[in-house]
Structures are given as C-alpha cells and as structure tokens.
Amino acid sequence: MALTLKASVTAEETGIFTVQDTTGLYTSNNTTGYGAPNPEIADFTSADLTVAVPEPETFLPAPTPTTYNVDMYSALPNSGAPFYYIDYSMLGGASTSKCPDGVYEFTYEAFDDNGEVLYDWNGSVLMYANTLCCLANLAIAGTNSGCGCGCGSKMSRFEKGMLMLEAAKYAMSCNNTTAAAKALLAASELCNGCKDC
C-alpha cells in the first residue's frame, strides 16, 4: 500500500491546538506508514499546515476563508512525537489570547523530494475554550452568596450553555460541522449575550 499521511489536531482548553503526525512507521499492520517500501521520513523536505479560521458571526470558515500557513518542517513529519503547538499568534492574533471559538479546517501537506509527491491530510476541529471559560465564570457568579435573585438565572444559563456545548462536541464527532457551529454559537450567546452577566 502507498503512504497515507495522517494527523491528529486537538483543540486544547488553554486555547491552543496540538498537532500530531499519526501516520506511523511501516509495519505489516500499518502498510500506509513511513518506511520501505513507502517513502522514509528523511525523504520529506517540507511540511505545512494550512488553517482556515472561523468567522465570528457563524463560528464556521467563510466560503472563501481567511487562511494561515504554518511551516512545521522539521518538527513534522515524524513518527508520532514530538507534538507541534499552534497558538493564536500563528493565526493572526496575540500569543497571550486564546484562539477564537469555532470550527477550524486544517490541511497538512508534506512533500517527498525523492518521489516528488505531495501527500496531504484534511480535518476539522472545534475550538471551544473561550465559551467553556465563560460558562465556568457564569457558574461561579451563580454560586456567589451575594448575587441575589440573579443566581438562579445564571445557573440556568450555565446549565443550558453546557448542554449546548456538549451538543456541539457530539455534532463534531459525527462530522456535522454546521450543527456543531450552531450549538457552540448558542452556548456562547447564553453566556455572553445576557444583560446581567
């Protein structure tokens, strides 16, 4: 079997992304991995990640999305370690801020100079670190002894927001990016869109 480039991108609760090359080495159980008869890791001369970022209004990338290219060579390709980390500064923001919430689309490309072949992998990942943090703050405010009659409302919004956040994660696991973005947007609005927050 020919080499098949594979990757895993994880949205961390700290607001960054962790990228791992999961192609693996060639074995009888992994015939699409690196190594004879497939290209060796040393044959690759470039590795790039293109990231399409979500629009703040929809939490989805636009039809013609804003994209950022991240040069991951020589950390990737590899046989599973080390990880590669992407913070907001690599996507047009400040390194001190979390990546904005929404659905991000990733394209990982690696070029084999020996065979002059470009290999690629595509995937979508849901970032929800900001909404999770906001919901946590809403819950804390709702349990404050001095919050008066607004406590119940805050806890109710927190519970609804957490349900919508879980719905977004489940929709993403079913590859339904539109439903995931809508559910995350609803969770975010429950947290942020209220006058008494």
Short mmCIF file of C-alpha atoms in Angstrom, two decimals:
data_model
loop_
_atom_site.label_atom_id
_atom_site.label_comp_id
_atom_site.label_asym_id
_atom_site.label_seq_id
_atom_site.Cartn_x
_atom_site.Cartn_y
_atom_site.Cartn_z
CA MET A 1 0.00 0.00 0.00
CA ALA A 2 1.08 3.57 -0.62
CA LEU A 3 1.91 6.05 2.10
CA THR A 4 -1.15 7.77 3.60
CA LEU A 5 -0.43 10.91 5.56
CA LYS A 6 -2.41 11.05 8.83
CA ALA A 7 -2.62 13.65 11.56
CA SER A 8 -4.47 14.44 14.74
CA VAL A 9 -5.31 18.02 15.71
CA THR A 10 -6.66 18.67 19.19
CA ALA A 11 -8.22 21.90 20.46
CA GLU A 12 -6.88 22.34 23.98
CA GLU A 13 -8.86 24.03 26.76
CA THR A 14 -5.98 26.51 27.01
CA GLY A 15 -6.98 27.90 23.60
CA ILE A 16 -4.16 26.39 21.51
CA PHE A 17 -4.05 23.49 19.06
CA THR A 18 -1.85 20.40 19.38
CA VAL A 19 -0.84 18.75 16.10
CA GLN A 20 0.50 15.20 15.93
CA ASP A 21 1.61 13.21 12.89
CA THR A 22 -0.19 9.86 13.32
CA THR A 23 0.99 8.26 10.07
CA GLY A 24 3.26 5.88 11.97
CA LEU A 25 6.04 3.66 10.70
CA TYR A 26 5.52 0.94 8.10
CA THR A 27 4.69 -2.47 9.59
CA SER A 28 2.62 -5.45 8.47
CA ASN A 29 -0.25 -3.88 10.44
CA ASN A 30 0.37 -0.36 9.11
CA THR A 31 1.17 -0.70 5.43
CA THR A 32 0.47 3.01 4.82
CA GLY A 33 3.20 4.21 7.23
CA TYR A 34 6.64 5.73 6.71
CA GLY A 35 9.46 3.42 5.58
CA ALA A 36 10.23 0.87 2.89
CA PRO A 37 8.51 0.24 0.57
CA ASN A 38 6.97 3.69 1.22
CA PRO A 39 8.93 6.95 1.48
CA GLU A 40 11.11 7.42 4.56
CA ILE A 41 10.64 10.41 6.87
CA ALA A 42 14.08 11.62 5.73
CA ASP A 43 12.77 11.87 2.15
CA PHE A 44 10.49 14.77 3.07
CA THR A 45 11.69 18.33 2.53
CA SER A 46 8.65 20.31 3.67
CA ALA A 47 5.63 20.08 5.94
CA ASP A 48 2.99 22.79 6.03
CA LEU A 49 -0.30 23.22 7.80
CA THR A 50 -2.95 25.48 6.27
CA VAL A 51 -5.55 26.63 8.79
CA ALA A 52 -8.91 28.09 7.74
CA VAL A 53 -10.23 30.15 10.65
CA PRO A 54 -13.90 30.63 11.56
CA GLU A 55 -15.93 33.79 11.13
CA PRO A 56 -17.00 35.31 14.48
CA GLU A 57 -20.64 35.60 13.36
CA THR A 58 -21.11 31.94 12.33
CA PHE A 59 -18.24 30.05 14.01
CA LEU A 60 -17.60 28.48 10.56
CA PRO A 61 -14.95 29.33 7.96
CA ALA A 62 -16.32 31.60 5.22
CA PRO A 63 -16.86 30.14 1.71
CA THR A 64 -13.58 31.85 0.82
CA PRO A 65 -11.96 31.55 4.24
CA THR A 66 -9.18 33.50 5.84
CA THR A 67 -6.27 31.07 5.98
CA TYR A 68 -2.86 30.97 7.62
CA ASN A 69 0.07 28.80 6.61
CA VAL A 70 2.26 27.29 9.31
CA ASP A 71 5.65 25.85 8.34
CA MET A 72 6.03 22.77 10.56
CA TYR A 73 9.18 21.38 8.94
CA SER A 74 11.44 19.94 10.50
CA ALA A 75 9.28 19.06 13.53
CA LEU A 76 6.93 17.24 11.13
CA PRO A 77 6.70 14.79 9.51
CA ASN A 78 7.68 12.38 12.28
CA SER A 79 6.66 9.01 13.68
CA GLY A 80 4.36 10.40 16.39
CA ALA A 81 6.45 12.70 18.55
CA PRO A 82 7.09 15.50 19.20
CA PHE A 83 3.82 17.38 19.03
CA TYR A 84 3.55 20.71 17.26
CA TYR A 85 1.69 23.54 19.02
CA ILE A 86 -0.24 26.33 17.33
CA ASP A 87 -1.18 29.40 19.32
CA TYR A 88 -3.20 32.44 18.28
CA SER A 89 -0.09 34.40 17.23
CA MET A 90 0.33 31.95 14.32
CA LEU A 91 -3.25 32.68 13.22
CA GLY A 92 -3.16 36.46 13.15
CA GLY A 93 -3.72 37.21 16.86
CA ALA A 94 -1.78 37.75 20.05
CA SER A 95 0.04 34.86 21.72
CA THR A 96 -1.45 35.95 25.05
CA SER A 97 -5.00 35.34 23.76
CA LYS A 98 -6.82 32.07 23.16
CA CYS A 99 -7.73 31.09 19.61
CA PRO A 100 -11.30 32.26 18.92
CA ASP A 101 -14.05 29.66 19.20
CA GLY A 102 -15.49 27.90 16.15
CA VAL A 103 -14.75 25.25 13.54
CA TYR A 104 -11.23 25.32 12.11
CA GLU A 105 -10.28 23.44 8.93
CA PHE A 106 -6.77 22.01 8.71
CA THR A 107 -4.79 20.77 5.71
CA TYR A 108 -1.47 19.06 6.48
CA GLU A 109 0.82 18.72 3.45
CA ALA A 110 4.23 17.08 3.25
CA PHE A 111 6.42 16.93 0.13
CA ASP A 112 8.60 13.89 -0.66
CA ASP A 113 11.54 15.31 -2.60
CA ASN A 114 12.72 11.83 -3.68
CA GLY A 115 9.47 10.83 -5.35
CA GLU A 116 8.35 14.40 -5.99
CA VAL A 117 4.96 13.59 -4.46
CA LEU A 118 2.82 15.82 -2.27
CA TYR A 119 0.89 13.97 0.45
CA ASP A 120 -1.95 15.59 2.34
CA TRP A 121 -4.48 15.15 5.14
CA ASN A 122 -7.61 17.24 5.89
CA GLY A 123 -9.62 17.59 9.06
CA SER A 124 -11.92 19.90 11.01
CA VAL A 125 -11.60 20.71 14.71
CA LEU A 126 -13.92 22.53 17.12
CA MET A 127 -12.29 25.13 19.39
CA TYR A 128 -14.47 26.00 22.40
CA ALA A 129 -12.00 27.20 25.06
CA ASN A 130 -13.46 30.73 25.31
CA THR A 131 -17.05 29.53 25.69
CA LEU A 132 -16.02 26.95 28.29
CA CYS A 133 -14.18 29.61 30.30
CA CYS A 134 -17.12 32.00 30.02
CA LEU A 135 -19.57 29.31 31.18
CA ALA A 136 -17.32 28.47 34.12
CA ASN A 137 -17.31 32.14 35.15
CA LEU A 138 -21.10 32.23 34.80
CA ALA A 139 -21.40 29.23 37.14
CA ILE A 140 -19.07 30.85 39.67
CA ALA A 141 -21.13 34.05 39.55
CA GLY A 142 -24.30 31.99 40.00
CA THR A 143 -22.98 30.37 43.17
CA ASN A 144 -21.80 33.63 44.71
CA SER A 145 -23.55 34.26 48.02
CA GLY A 146 -24.04 37.93 47.20
CA CYS A 147 -25.56 37.58 43.73
CA GLY A 148 -29.16 37.93 44.94
CA CYS A 149 -32.10 37.00 42.77
CA GLY A 150 -29.94 36.69 39.62
CA CYS A 151 -28.30 33.46 40.87
CA GLY A 152 -30.97 31.14 39.53
CA SER A 153 -30.93 32.79 36.12
CA LYS A 154 -27.15 32.50 35.87
CA MET A 155 -27.18 28.83 36.88
CA SER A 156 -29.98 28.13 34.41
CA ARG A 157 -27.98 29.78 31.59
CA PHE A 158 -24.88 27.84 32.69
CA GLU A 159 -26.74 24.51 32.53
CA LYS A 160 -28.27 25.29 29.12
CA GLY A 161 -24.90 26.52 27.86
CA MET A 162 -23.13 23.34 28.97
CA LEU A 163 -25.81 21.22 27.25
CA MET A 164 -25.34 23.19 24.03
CA LEU A 165 -21.54 22.82 24.35
CA GLU A 166 -21.90 19.04 24.70
CA ALA A 167 -24.25 19.04 21.68
CA ALA A 168 -21.58 20.90 19.69
CA LYS A 169 -18.94 18.29 20.62
CA TYR A 170 -21.26 15.41 19.66
CA ALA A 171 -22.15 17.05 16.35
CA MET A 172 -18.44 17.46 15.63
CA SER A 173 -17.80 13.78 16.39
CA CYS A 174 -20.41 12.99 13.72
CA ASN A 175 -18.62 15.31 11.24
CA ASN A 176 -21.57 17.73 11.23
CA THR A 177 -19.61 20.97 11.36
CA THR A 178 -22.65 23.18 10.68
CA ALA A 179 -24.63 21.75 13.63
CA ALA A 180 -21.52 21.94 15.83
CA ALA A 181 -21.00 25.61 15.00
CA LYS A 182 -24.68 26.44 15.63
CA ALA A 183 -24.70 24.67 19.00
CA LEU A 184 -21.44 26.34 20.07
CA LEU A 185 -22.73 29.73 18.98
CA ALA A 186 -25.90 29.16 21.06
CA ALA A 187 -23.78 28.22 24.09
CA SER A 188 -21.63 31.30 23.62
CA GLU A 189 -24.68 33.56 23.32
CA LEU A 190 -26.20 32.10 26.50
CA CYS A 191 -23.05 33.10 28.29
CA ASN A 192 -22.19 36.42 26.63
CA GLY A 193 -25.47 37.77 25.27
CA CYS A 194 -27.18 38.47 28.57
CA LYS A 195 -27.55 41.92 30.10
CA ASP A 196 -26.95 40.74 33.67
CA CYS A 197 -23.76 38.74 33.03
#
